[in-house]
């Protein structure tokens, strides 16, 4: 059931609605106008798409299991594809890619490089350290660290007793990794630890710093002995959340999303079922195939085997799913989904071969359907710094890069972009306003559409600023000039008073920073 903030004609009511909904709940027309290009997605190189990649090695086709765009700004166009034969292939998606008919004969010339990473299937890949290294999770029960530049193995994470199904990296420390395995456990790794003795191939081996076993074991509801085959205890997905201390896990045996505090892994801090709003048939338990989160850590999306995708608020996991998305068919654990970096859309594969795209705030409108694959559509991903570019893989041994018109944009400019990431509660030391502004200039990148205008809602109280990047010295001068400009605006405007709404958006440097919630508390008291 879609939940929306209550509408209000007052300034505070509108401001509160925009804060809670990320600026997307004001109007369906405003959302469609801002992201209208998503309905024009295409993988036809003759149109505005990027094309079709045929996954093969020496003429032998291979089924791709994982696709991932690099998250580093300078190389976000790079795409990693891992397949059932243990290969990793890298592609530059800004090159002109072939059509479906010519994808097989031109597959070699579209690749930047490829190599055999494992002697078994690879189920997940993860970029780390600004795109210089790549992690691969394999059916050989190991995770390997690869140098992207020279394709050299830098280390092996060993310790799982089953296929490694999922990987996730700490949002601010690339040395911390979490992995989930078919053996029912998830493990934490610190790449800074000294490796143990090398293996037979001369590769340095690292051991985990912590392991949680039987994280999603099936629960017996009766004492009677069942002859049915025991439910799988496999971990299907792991996520390092943006608060930097929590981990989310899902399993094949239940429909539960669990949150774990890395400071105390004895028991999960949250244990919520996916079917809080739509119960399945009695006695039937559906596993979760995939978890994903937006770049701010506000939402967690879970693809469930009951053909639904559930959306959680990261701050209110105890309340269960807040929205539900239907239309796709999730009939295997290889079918994945991904929420967009700005948290406005959900992209999902499907067993019927189609790709589905939902608006986060309007699930009742139904999804946009992208056709083209001839087999089950499995892994999907968003290009974080190129709006309108997505990728999907399929059992038809192809990877499709979907794109719209050329938009040179690092992100969608909206209140969602300016909203700070969800972080764990902590005490912060006071910082100068100039330092605060300099930090913000790094966190909020520039965004330019094809027409040179910022695609923002006209109702937004936050005026986006086009930021430029240069040397550290020029950044300091620019930050100081921005501070002087905003200080002058604050003194000259009626909102310069302490208790005005503008003091939330442009606070005087001598005052303690306030949030919008502080004004709600003062108005109700």
Short mmCIF file of C-alpha atoms in Angstrom, two decimals:
data_model
loop_
_atom_site.label_atom_id
_atom_site.label_comp_id
_atom_site.label_asym_id
_atom_site.label_seq_id
_atom_site.Cartn_x
_atom_site.Cartn_y
_atom_site.Cartn_z
CA UNK A 1 0.00 0.00 0.00
CA UNK A 2 1.38 3.36 -1.02
CA UNK A 3 1.91 5.70 1.89
CA UNK A 4 2.10 9.45 1.33
CA UNK A 5 2.70 12.34 3.71
CA UNK A 6 -0.49 14.30 4.51
CA UNK A 7 -0.98 17.34 2.36
CA UNK A 8 -0.99 20.76 3.93
CA UNK A 9 -1.39 24.26 2.65
CA UNK A 10 1.05 25.75 5.16
CA UNK A 11 4.73 26.34 4.52
CA UNK A 12 5.79 23.92 7.24
CA UNK A 13 3.36 21.29 5.97
CA UNK A 14 4.76 21.45 2.47
CA UNK A 15 8.33 21.53 3.75
CA UNK A 16 7.67 18.51 5.94
CA UNK A 17 6.11 16.61 3.02
CA UNK A 18 9.09 17.35 0.81
CA UNK A 19 11.56 16.29 3.50
CA UNK A 20 9.82 13.00 4.21
CA UNK A 21 9.19 12.13 0.57
CA UNK A 22 12.45 13.50 -0.82
CA UNK A 23 10.70 16.11 -2.94
CA UNK A 24 8.79 13.51 -4.94
CA UNK A 25 5.37 13.53 -3.30
CA UNK A 26 4.05 16.87 -4.49
CA UNK A 27 2.76 15.89 -7.90
CA UNK A 28 2.80 12.95 -10.27
CA UNK A 29 3.11 15.38 -13.18
CA UNK A 30 6.21 17.00 -11.68
CA UNK A 31 7.86 13.60 -11.27
CA UNK A 32 7.00 12.56 -14.80
CA UNK A 33 8.26 15.86 -16.20
CA UNK A 34 11.55 15.53 -14.36
CA UNK A 35 12.20 11.92 -15.42
CA UNK A 36 10.21 11.66 -18.65
CA UNK A 37 13.17 10.19 -20.52
CA UNK A 38 12.94 6.91 -18.62
CA UNK A 39 9.92 5.96 -20.74
CA UNK A 40 12.12 6.24 -23.86
CA UNK A 41 14.77 3.72 -22.80
CA UNK A 42 16.15 1.63 -25.64
CA UNK A 43 18.97 -0.81 -26.29
CA UNK A 44 18.82 -0.33 -30.07
CA UNK A 45 22.08 1.23 -31.28
CA UNK A 46 20.18 2.70 -34.23
CA UNK A 47 18.10 4.78 -31.83
CA UNK A 48 19.23 6.43 -28.63
CA UNK A 49 20.41 3.27 -26.87
CA UNK A 50 23.83 1.81 -26.41
CA UNK A 51 23.46 -1.70 -27.78
CA UNK A 52 23.77 -5.39 -27.06
CA UNK A 53 26.79 -7.27 -25.74
CA UNK A 54 27.12 -10.96 -26.51
CA UNK A 55 28.95 -12.78 -23.73
CA UNK A 56 31.26 -15.38 -25.25
CA UNK A 57 34.83 -16.65 -24.99
CA UNK A 58 36.60 -18.16 -27.98
CA UNK A 59 33.27 -18.60 -29.71
CA UNK A 60 31.58 -20.37 -26.80
CA UNK A 61 28.62 -18.42 -25.36
CA UNK A 62 28.38 -17.99 -21.59
CA UNK A 63 25.45 -16.98 -19.40
CA UNK A 64 26.16 -13.75 -17.48
CA UNK A 65 25.37 -13.92 -13.77
CA UNK A 66 26.41 -10.46 -12.54
CA UNK A 67 26.74 -6.97 -14.02
CA UNK A 68 28.02 -3.86 -12.27
CA UNK A 69 28.85 -0.31 -13.31
CA UNK A 70 31.89 1.24 -11.67
CA UNK A 71 30.89 3.71 -8.95
CA UNK A 72 33.92 6.01 -9.35
CA UNK A 73 33.12 9.30 -11.07
CA UNK A 74 35.96 9.28 -13.60
CA UNK A 75 35.32 5.72 -14.83
CA UNK A 76 31.60 5.28 -14.16
CA UNK A 77 31.15 4.24 -17.80
CA UNK A 78 33.07 1.00 -17.18
CA UNK A 79 30.93 -2.12 -16.91
CA UNK A 80 32.02 -5.41 -15.35
CA UNK A 81 30.30 -8.61 -16.47
CA UNK A 82 30.86 -11.96 -14.69
CA UNK A 83 29.58 -15.25 -16.09
CA UNK A 84 29.03 -18.92 -15.40
CA UNK A 85 32.44 -19.90 -16.81
CA UNK A 86 34.38 -17.83 -14.26
CA UNK A 87 35.31 -14.99 -16.62
CA UNK A 88 35.28 -11.28 -15.85
CA UNK A 89 34.87 -8.97 -18.85
CA UNK A 90 35.18 -5.17 -18.88
CA UNK A 91 33.39 -2.87 -21.34
CA UNK A 92 33.39 0.86 -22.04
CA UNK A 93 29.70 1.72 -22.42
CA UNK A 94 30.45 5.06 -24.06
CA UNK A 95 31.69 3.24 -27.12
CA UNK A 96 29.26 2.40 -29.86
CA UNK A 97 28.00 -1.09 -29.04
CA UNK A 98 26.63 -3.49 -31.67
CA UNK A 99 23.04 -4.51 -32.34
CA UNK A 100 21.59 -7.90 -31.46
CA UNK A 101 22.25 -9.27 -34.95
CA UNK A 102 25.94 -8.30 -34.97
CA UNK A 103 26.68 -8.68 -31.24
CA UNK A 104 28.25 -12.14 -31.54
CA UNK A 105 30.67 -11.33 -34.35
CA UNK A 106 31.66 -8.02 -32.75
CA UNK A 107 31.87 -9.25 -29.15
CA UNK A 108 35.67 -9.36 -29.07
CA UNK A 109 36.16 -5.82 -30.35
CA UNK A 110 33.68 -4.35 -27.86
CA UNK A 111 35.56 -5.75 -24.85
CA UNK A 112 38.30 -3.79 -23.17
CA UNK A 113 39.66 -6.92 -21.48
CA UNK A 114 38.66 -10.25 -20.00
CA UNK A 115 40.30 -12.92 -17.88
CA UNK A 116 39.59 -16.15 -16.04
CA UNK A 117 39.03 -15.10 -12.43
CA UNK A 118 37.76 -18.44 -11.07
CA UNK A 119 37.44 -22.02 -12.21
CA UNK A 120 33.77 -21.87 -11.26
CA UNK A 121 30.81 -19.58 -11.80
CA UNK A 122 30.95 -15.99 -10.52
CA UNK A 123 27.76 -14.86 -8.78
CA UNK A 124 28.61 -11.28 -7.81
CA UNK A 125 31.16 -8.54 -8.47
CA UNK A 126 31.93 -5.37 -6.50
CA UNK A 127 34.08 -2.36 -7.47
CA UNK A 128 36.24 -0.87 -4.73
CA UNK A 129 38.95 1.78 -4.29
CA UNK A 130 37.79 4.23 -6.96
CA UNK A 131 37.53 1.51 -9.57
CA UNK A 132 41.12 0.32 -9.27
CA UNK A 133 40.15 -3.05 -7.80
CA UNK A 134 37.36 -5.56 -8.33
CA UNK A 135 36.00 -8.24 -6.01
CA UNK A 136 34.56 -11.47 -7.39
CA UNK A 137 32.38 -13.97 -5.49
CA UNK A 138 32.47 -17.49 -6.84
CA UNK A 139 31.09 -20.99 -6.60
CA UNK A 140 34.58 -22.15 -5.61
CA UNK A 141 33.75 -20.80 -2.11
CA UNK A 142 36.20 -17.90 -2.30
CA UNK A 143 36.27 -14.16 -2.94
CA UNK A 144 39.16 -12.77 -4.96
CA UNK A 145 40.60 -9.26 -5.12
CA UNK A 146 41.72 -8.19 -8.60
CA UNK A 147 43.75 -5.29 -9.90
CA UNK A 148 41.72 -3.90 -12.80
CA UNK A 149 44.77 -2.43 -14.51
CA UNK A 150 46.89 -5.56 -14.84
CA UNK A 151 44.27 -8.29 -14.00
CA UNK A 152 46.45 -9.62 -11.21
CA UNK A 153 45.01 -11.38 -8.17
CA UNK A 154 45.91 -9.39 -5.06
CA UNK A 155 44.39 -11.73 -2.49
CA UNK A 156 41.90 -14.49 -1.77
CA UNK A 157 39.24 -14.36 0.96
CA UNK A 158 38.77 -17.96 2.03
CA UNK A 159 36.71 -19.53 4.79
CA UNK A 160 33.21 -20.10 3.41
CA UNK A 161 32.13 -23.72 2.94
CA UNK A 162 29.62 -22.98 0.19
CA UNK A 163 29.30 -20.85 -2.92
CA UNK A 164 29.69 -17.13 -2.22
CA UNK A 165 26.51 -15.50 -3.50
CA UNK A 166 26.76 -11.81 -2.57
CA UNK A 167 29.26 -9.04 -1.79
CA UNK A 168 29.02 -5.53 -0.40
CA UNK A 169 31.59 -2.90 0.48
CA UNK A 170 31.61 -0.44 3.38
CA UNK A 171 30.41 2.95 2.11
CA UNK A 172 33.34 4.97 3.47
CA UNK A 173 36.07 2.39 4.07
CA UNK A 174 36.83 0.19 1.03
CA UNK A 175 38.95 -2.11 3.19
CA UNK A 176 35.85 -3.53 4.91
CA UNK A 177 33.84 -6.16 3.04
CA UNK A 178 30.86 -8.37 3.85
CA UNK A 179 30.08 -11.59 1.96
CA UNK A 180 27.13 -13.97 2.07
CA UNK A 181 27.35 -17.66 1.26
CA UNK A 182 25.22 -20.66 0.42
CA UNK A 183 26.51 -22.26 3.62
CA UNK A 184 24.11 -19.99 5.53
CA UNK A 185 26.73 -17.64 6.93
CA UNK A 186 27.90 -14.12 6.24
CA UNK A 187 31.45 -13.00 6.98
CA UNK A 188 33.19 -9.69 7.60
CA UNK A 189 36.61 -9.06 6.09
CA UNK A 190 39.26 -6.43 6.71
CA UNK A 191 41.65 -6.22 3.76
CA UNK A 192 44.24 -4.48 5.95
CA UNK A 193 44.85 -7.66 7.95
CA UNK A 194 48.06 -9.58 7.34
CA UNK A 195 47.46 -12.54 5.02
CA UNK A 196 48.23 -16.09 6.05
CA UNK A 197 50.38 -18.51 4.05
CA UNK A 198 49.76 -18.29 0.27
CA UNK A 199 47.78 -21.00 -1.50
CA UNK A 200 49.03 -23.36 -4.15
CA UNK A 201 48.85 -20.66 -6.80
CA UNK A 202 50.95 -18.24 -4.77
CA UNK A 203 47.98 -16.03 -3.94
CA UNK A 204 47.82 -14.36 -0.52
CA UNK A 205 44.94 -15.71 1.57
CA UNK A 206 43.02 -13.68 4.13
CA UNK A 207 40.75 -14.96 6.88
CA UNK A 208 37.53 -13.30 8.01
CA UNK A 209 37.42 -11.05 11.05
CA UNK A 210 33.94 -12.24 12.05
CA UNK A 211 31.46 -14.89 10.91
CA UNK A 212 27.75 -15.32 11.66
CA UNK A 213 26.54 -18.85 10.93
CA UNK A 214 22.95 -19.94 10.29
CA UNK A 215 21.88 -16.34 9.86
CA UNK A 216 18.67 -17.36 8.05
CA UNK A 217 17.94 -20.90 9.19
CA UNK A 218 14.41 -22.19 8.52
CA UNK A 219 12.14 -22.28 11.55
CA UNK A 220 10.27 -25.50 12.32
CA UNK A 221 6.62 -24.87 13.10
CA UNK A 222 5.86 -28.42 14.20
CA UNK A 223 7.57 -31.16 16.15
CA UNK A 224 6.46 -33.76 13.63
CA UNK A 225 9.15 -35.10 11.36
CA UNK A 226 8.81 -34.02 7.75
CA UNK A 227 10.01 -36.10 4.83
CA UNK A 228 10.26 -33.06 2.61
CA UNK A 229 13.69 -31.84 1.66
CA UNK A 230 15.01 -29.28 4.14
CA UNK A 231 14.73 -25.66 3.10
CA UNK A 232 17.92 -24.00 1.91
CA UNK A 233 19.81 -21.96 4.47
CA UNK A 234 21.61 -19.94 1.79
CA UNK A 235 22.32 -16.24 2.23
CA UNK A 236 21.09 -14.63 -0.97
CA UNK A 237 22.12 -11.01 -0.45
CA UNK A 238 24.15 -8.81 1.92
CA UNK A 239 24.31 -5.03 2.22
CA UNK A 240 26.65 -2.76 4.16
CA UNK A 241 24.26 0.07 5.05
CA UNK A 242 25.16 3.73 4.81
CA UNK A 243 25.27 4.23 8.59
CA UNK A 244 28.59 2.34 8.34
CA UNK A 245 27.82 -0.02 11.25
CA UNK A 246 24.78 -2.00 10.10
CA UNK A 247 24.47 -4.95 7.73
CA UNK A 248 21.28 -6.15 6.06
CA UNK A 249 20.93 -9.81 5.03
CA UNK A 250 18.34 -11.94 3.28
CA UNK A 251 18.01 -15.67 2.79
CA UNK A 252 16.45 -18.35 0.61
CA UNK A 253 14.67 -20.05 3.51
CA UNK A 254 12.48 -17.18 4.70
CA UNK A 255 11.00 -13.86 3.67
CA UNK A 256 12.85 -11.97 6.38
CA UNK A 257 15.21 -9.02 6.03
CA UNK A 258 17.54 -8.90 9.03
CA UNK A 259 19.65 -6.00 10.29
CA UNK A 260 22.86 -6.68 12.19
CA UNK A 261 25.01 -4.33 14.26
CA UNK A 262 28.65 -5.06 13.45
CA UNK A 263 29.61 -4.10 17.00
CA UNK A 264 27.52 -6.96 18.38
CA UNK A 265 26.71 -9.80 15.98
CA UNK A 266 25.17 -12.18 18.52
CA UNK A 267 21.64 -11.43 17.32
CA UNK A 268 20.02 -9.21 14.66
CA UNK A 269 18.74 -5.82 15.79
CA UNK A 270 15.78 -6.05 13.40
CA UNK A 271 13.98 -9.06 11.99
CA UNK A 272 11.15 -8.07 9.64
CA UNK A 273 9.21 -10.23 7.20
CA UNK A 274 8.62 -8.97 3.68
CA UNK A 275 4.95 -9.92 3.62
CA UNK A 276 3.73 -7.50 6.26
CA UNK A 277 1.32 -5.86 3.83
CA UNK A 278 0.48 -8.79 1.57
CA UNK A 279 0.52 -12.22 3.17
CA UNK A 280 1.26 -15.27 0.95
CA UNK A 281 -0.68 -18.49 0.97
CA UNK A 282 -0.88 -20.10 4.36
CA UNK A 283 2.12 -22.27 5.17
CA UNK A 284 4.15 -20.96 2.20
CA UNK A 285 7.42 -19.13 2.82
CA UNK A 286 9.06 -17.17 0.01
CA UNK A 287 12.75 -16.37 0.00
CA UNK A 288 14.32 -13.02 -0.90
CA UNK A 289 16.52 -12.97 -3.99
CA UNK A 290 18.13 -9.57 -3.70
CA UNK A 291 18.59 -6.45 -1.54
CA UNK A 292 19.58 -3.00 -2.76
CA UNK A 293 19.80 0.53 -1.36
CA UNK A 294 19.96 4.05 -2.75
CA UNK A 295 23.13 6.13 -2.46
CA UNK A 296 21.80 8.01 0.59
CA UNK A 297 20.81 4.93 2.57
CA UNK A 298 17.20 6.10 2.94
CA UNK A 299 15.56 3.05 1.34
CA UNK A 300 16.13 -0.69 1.10
CA UNK A 301 14.45 -2.66 -1.71
CA UNK A 302 13.94 -6.43 -1.37
CA UNK A 303 12.99 -8.71 -4.28
CA UNK A 304 10.88 -11.56 -2.97
CA UNK A 305 10.02 -14.90 -4.58
CA UNK A 306 6.30 -14.10 -4.30
CA UNK A 307 6.75 -11.89 -7.42
CA UNK A 308 6.84 -8.67 -5.40
CA UNK A 309 9.48 -6.09 -4.58
CA UNK A 310 9.14 -4.53 -1.12
CA UNK A 311 10.46 -1.13 -0.08
CA UNK A 312 11.64 -0.38 3.47
CA UNK A 313 12.57 2.85 5.17
CA UNK A 314 16.05 2.36 6.61
CA UNK A 315 15.10 4.45 9.64
CA UNK A 316 11.91 2.50 10.32
CA UNK A 317 12.67 -1.12 9.52
CA UNK A 318 10.55 -2.14 12.52
CA UNK A 319 7.43 -0.95 10.69
CA UNK A 320 7.94 -3.39 7.82
CA UNK A 321 7.56 -2.58 4.11
CA UNK A 322 6.13 0.83 3.25
CA UNK A 323 5.46 0.07 -0.42
CA UNK A 324 5.04 -2.95 -2.68
CA UNK A 325 5.72 -3.25 -6.43
CA UNK A 326 4.16 -5.89 -8.68
CA UNK A 327 4.19 -6.85 -12.35
CA UNK A 328 7.41 -8.83 -12.74
CA UNK A 329 7.93 -12.56 -12.29
CA UNK A 330 10.60 -13.60 -9.80
CA UNK A 331 10.79 -17.36 -10.21
CA UNK A 332 14.49 -17.91 -9.46
CA UNK A 333 17.07 -16.46 -7.09
CA UNK A 334 19.05 -15.21 -10.10
CA UNK A 335 16.43 -12.51 -10.79
CA UNK A 336 17.64 -9.29 -9.15
CA UNK A 337 16.51 -5.71 -8.70
CA UNK A 338 18.20 -2.38 -7.95
CA UNK A 339 16.92 0.92 -6.60
CA UNK A 340 18.25 3.97 -8.43
CA UNK A 341 21.05 5.99 -6.78
CA UNK A 342 18.70 8.94 -6.20
CA UNK A 343 16.01 6.69 -4.72
CA UNK A 344 13.31 7.61 -7.28
CA UNK A 345 13.00 4.40 -9.33
CA UNK A 346 13.34 0.63 -8.94
CA UNK A 347 14.75 -1.49 -11.75
CA UNK A 348 14.05 -5.23 -11.83
CA UNK A 349 14.68 -8.29 -13.95
CA UNK A 350 12.00 -10.88 -14.56
CA UNK A 351 11.62 -14.54 -15.44
CA UNK A 352 9.48 -13.56 -18.45
CA UNK A 353 12.50 -11.89 -20.09
CA UNK A 354 11.34 -8.30 -19.63
CA UNK A 355 12.90 -5.47 -17.61
CA UNK A 356 10.57 -3.53 -15.31
CA UNK A 357 10.94 0.02 -14.06
CA UNK A 358 8.78 1.44 -11.26
CA UNK A 359 8.47 4.91 -9.76
CA UNK A 360 9.23 4.62 -6.06
CA UNK A 361 6.54 7.03 -4.91
CA UNK A 362 3.81 5.75 -7.26
CA UNK A 363 3.74 1.95 -7.37
CA UNK A 364 0.05 2.05 -8.25
CA UNK A 365 0.87 3.42 -11.73
CA UNK A 366 2.51 0.14 -12.69
CA UNK A 367 5.94 -0.35 -14.24
CA UNK A 368 7.48 0.64 -17.56
CA UNK A 369 8.24 -2.59 -19.46
CA UNK A 370 11.43 -2.91 -21.51
CA UNK A 371 11.42 -5.76 -24.02
CA UNK A 372 14.36 -7.26 -25.88
CA UNK A 373 15.78 -10.22 -23.95
CA UNK A 374 14.88 -13.72 -25.13
CA UNK A 375 15.54 -15.49 -21.83
CA UNK A 376 15.11 -14.88 -18.12
CA UNK A 377 16.33 -11.36 -17.28
CA UNK A 378 18.53 -11.63 -14.19
CA UNK A 379 21.02 -9.04 -12.95
CA UNK A 380 20.45 -5.28 -13.38
CA UNK A 381 22.31 -2.12 -12.43
CA UNK A 382 22.20 1.67 -12.75
CA UNK A 383 25.01 3.86 -14.02
CA UNK A 384 25.38 6.21 -11.06
CA UNK A 385 26.74 9.22 -12.95
CA UNK A 386 24.93 9.00 -16.31
CA UNK A 387 21.21 9.58 -15.97
CA UNK A 388 19.14 7.24 -18.12
CA UNK A 389 21.74 4.51 -18.55
CA UNK A 390 21.00 1.05 -17.15
CA UNK A 391 22.22 -2.48 -17.83
CA UNK A 392 20.59 -5.89 -17.73
CA UNK A 393 21.76 -9.46 -18.25
CA UNK A 394 19.86 -12.52 -19.40
CA UNK A 395 20.01 -16.26 -19.86
CA UNK A 396 20.06 -15.58 -23.62
CA UNK A 397 23.83 -14.96 -23.11
CA UNK A 398 23.52 -11.24 -23.76
CA UNK A 399 23.91 -8.05 -21.78
CA UNK A 400 21.85 -5.05 -22.88
CA UNK A 401 22.92 -1.48 -22.16
CA UNK A 402 19.81 0.69 -22.25
CA UNK A 403 20.11 4.44 -22.69
CA UNK A 404 18.18 7.59 -23.58
CA UNK A 405 19.27 10.83 -25.16
CA UNK A 406 22.71 12.06 -24.20
CA UNK A 407 22.54 13.85 -20.86
CA UNK A 408 25.81 14.87 -19.24
CA UNK A 409 24.67 14.69 -15.64
CA UNK A 410 26.19 13.28 -12.49
CA UNK A 411 22.87 13.01 -10.68
CA UNK A 412 19.31 14.29 -10.57
CA UNK A 413 19.13 17.65 -8.84
CA UNK A 414 16.31 17.49 -6.31
CA UNK A 415 15.86 17.75 -2.56
CA UNK A 416 16.73 14.04 -2.48
CA UNK A 417 20.22 14.80 -3.75
CA UNK A 418 20.84 17.46 -1.12
CA UNK A 419 19.43 15.28 1.65
CA UNK A 420 22.24 13.92 3.81
CA UNK A 421 22.86 10.20 4.03
CA UNK A 422 21.32 8.26 6.87
CA UNK A 423 24.06 7.90 9.47
CA UNK A 424 24.36 6.32 12.87
CA UNK A 425 23.83 8.69 15.82
CA UNK A 426 27.11 10.20 16.95
CA UNK A 427 28.50 13.30 18.60
CA UNK A 428 30.15 15.70 16.20
CA UNK A 429 32.71 18.37 17.01
CA UNK A 430 31.74 21.94 16.00
CA UNK A 431 33.09 22.95 12.63
CA UNK A 432 33.40 26.27 10.93
CA UNK A 433 30.85 27.27 8.34
CA UNK A 434 33.52 27.54 5.66
CA UNK A 435 34.56 23.95 6.29
CA UNK A 436 30.90 22.90 6.21
CA UNK A 437 30.39 24.57 2.85
CA UNK A 438 33.59 23.09 1.41
CA UNK A 439 32.46 19.61 2.44
CA UNK A 440 29.06 20.13 0.84
CA UNK A 441 30.65 21.20 -2.41
CA UNK A 442 32.37 17.85 -2.64
CA UNK A 443 29.32 15.81 -1.67
CA UNK A 444 26.87 17.40 -4.14
CA UNK A 445 28.27 17.15 -7.69
CA UNK A 446 27.30 19.30 -10.63
CA UNK A 447 24.38 18.32 -12.82
CA UNK A 448 23.76 19.70 -16.29
CA UNK A 449 21.07 18.52 -18.66
CA UNK A 450 21.24 18.69 -22.40
CA UNK A 451 19.61 22.11 -22.35
CA UNK A 452 21.93 23.49 -19.71
CA UNK A 453 19.19 23.71 -17.09
CA UNK A 454 18.89 21.90 -13.82
CA UNK A 455 15.94 19.45 -13.83
CA UNK A 456 14.50 20.39 -10.45
CA UNK A 457 10.97 20.75 -9.15
CA UNK A 458 9.62 24.29 -9.17
CA UNK A 459 8.16 23.69 -5.71
CA UNK A 460 11.50 22.91 -4.10
CA UNK A 461 12.53 25.34 -1.33
CA UNK A 462 16.16 24.43 -1.96
CA UNK A 463 17.84 26.35 -4.74
CA UNK A 464 20.44 24.03 -6.35
CA UNK A 465 23.84 25.51 -7.06
CA UNK A 466 26.05 24.46 -9.95
CA UNK A 467 29.39 23.61 -8.42
CA UNK A 468 32.74 23.56 -10.18
CA UNK A 469 35.75 21.46 -9.36
CA UNK A 470 39.35 22.55 -9.37
CA UNK A 471 42.48 22.54 -7.26
CA UNK A 472 42.25 22.37 -3.44
CA UNK A 473 43.28 26.04 -3.26
CA UNK A 474 40.53 27.14 -5.66
CA UNK A 475 38.02 25.02 -3.73
CA UNK A 476 38.91 26.92 -0.53
CA UNK A 477 38.47 30.31 -2.23
CA UNK A 478 35.18 29.22 -3.79
CA UNK A 479 33.89 27.88 -0.48
CA UNK A 480 34.79 31.16 1.29
CA UNK A 481 33.04 33.24 -1.38
CA UNK A 482 29.95 31.03 -1.15
CA UNK A 483 29.96 31.51 2.63
CA UNK A 484 30.19 35.30 2.31
CA UNK A 485 27.38 35.35 -0.23
CA UNK A 486 25.02 33.26 1.87
CA UNK A 487 25.88 35.18 5.06
CA UNK A 488 24.92 38.43 3.30
CA UNK A 489 21.67 36.90 2.05
CA UNK A 490 20.85 35.66 5.52
CA UNK A 491 21.37 39.07 7.16
CA UNK A 492 19.36 40.95 4.52
CA UNK A 493 16.42 38.55 4.31
CA UNK A 494 13.46 38.36 6.73
CA UNK A 495 14.44 34.76 7.27
CA UNK A 496 17.58 35.85 9.02
CA UNK A 497 15.83 35.59 12.35
CA UNK A 498 16.59 32.64 14.57
CA UNK A 499 13.19 31.00 14.43
CA UNK A 500 12.41 31.50 10.75
CA UNK A 501 12.27 28.59 8.25
CA UNK A 502 15.15 30.11 6.27
CA UNK A 503 17.46 29.65 9.25
CA UNK A 504 17.18 25.92 8.66
CA UNK A 505 18.35 26.22 5.08
CA UNK A 506 20.92 29.01 5.63
CA UNK A 507 21.85 29.01 9.33
CA UNK A 508 24.07 31.79 10.75
CA UNK A 509 27.55 30.42 11.40
CA UNK A 510 27.46 31.36 15.09
CA UNK A 511 24.37 29.25 15.82
CA UNK A 512 24.10 25.54 16.35
CA UNK A 513 22.79 23.71 13.29
CA UNK A 514 19.11 22.88 13.45
CA UNK A 515 16.97 20.47 11.51
CA UNK A 516 13.45 20.87 10.27
CA UNK A 517 12.29 18.46 12.94
CA UNK A 518 13.43 20.97 15.61
CA UNK A 519 10.84 23.42 14.31
CA UNK A 520 8.12 20.78 14.37
CA UNK A 521 8.95 20.13 18.02
CA UNK A 522 8.84 23.83 18.91
CA UNK A 523 5.56 24.43 17.06
CA UNK A 524 3.78 21.54 18.79
CA UNK A 525 5.01 22.40 22.30
#
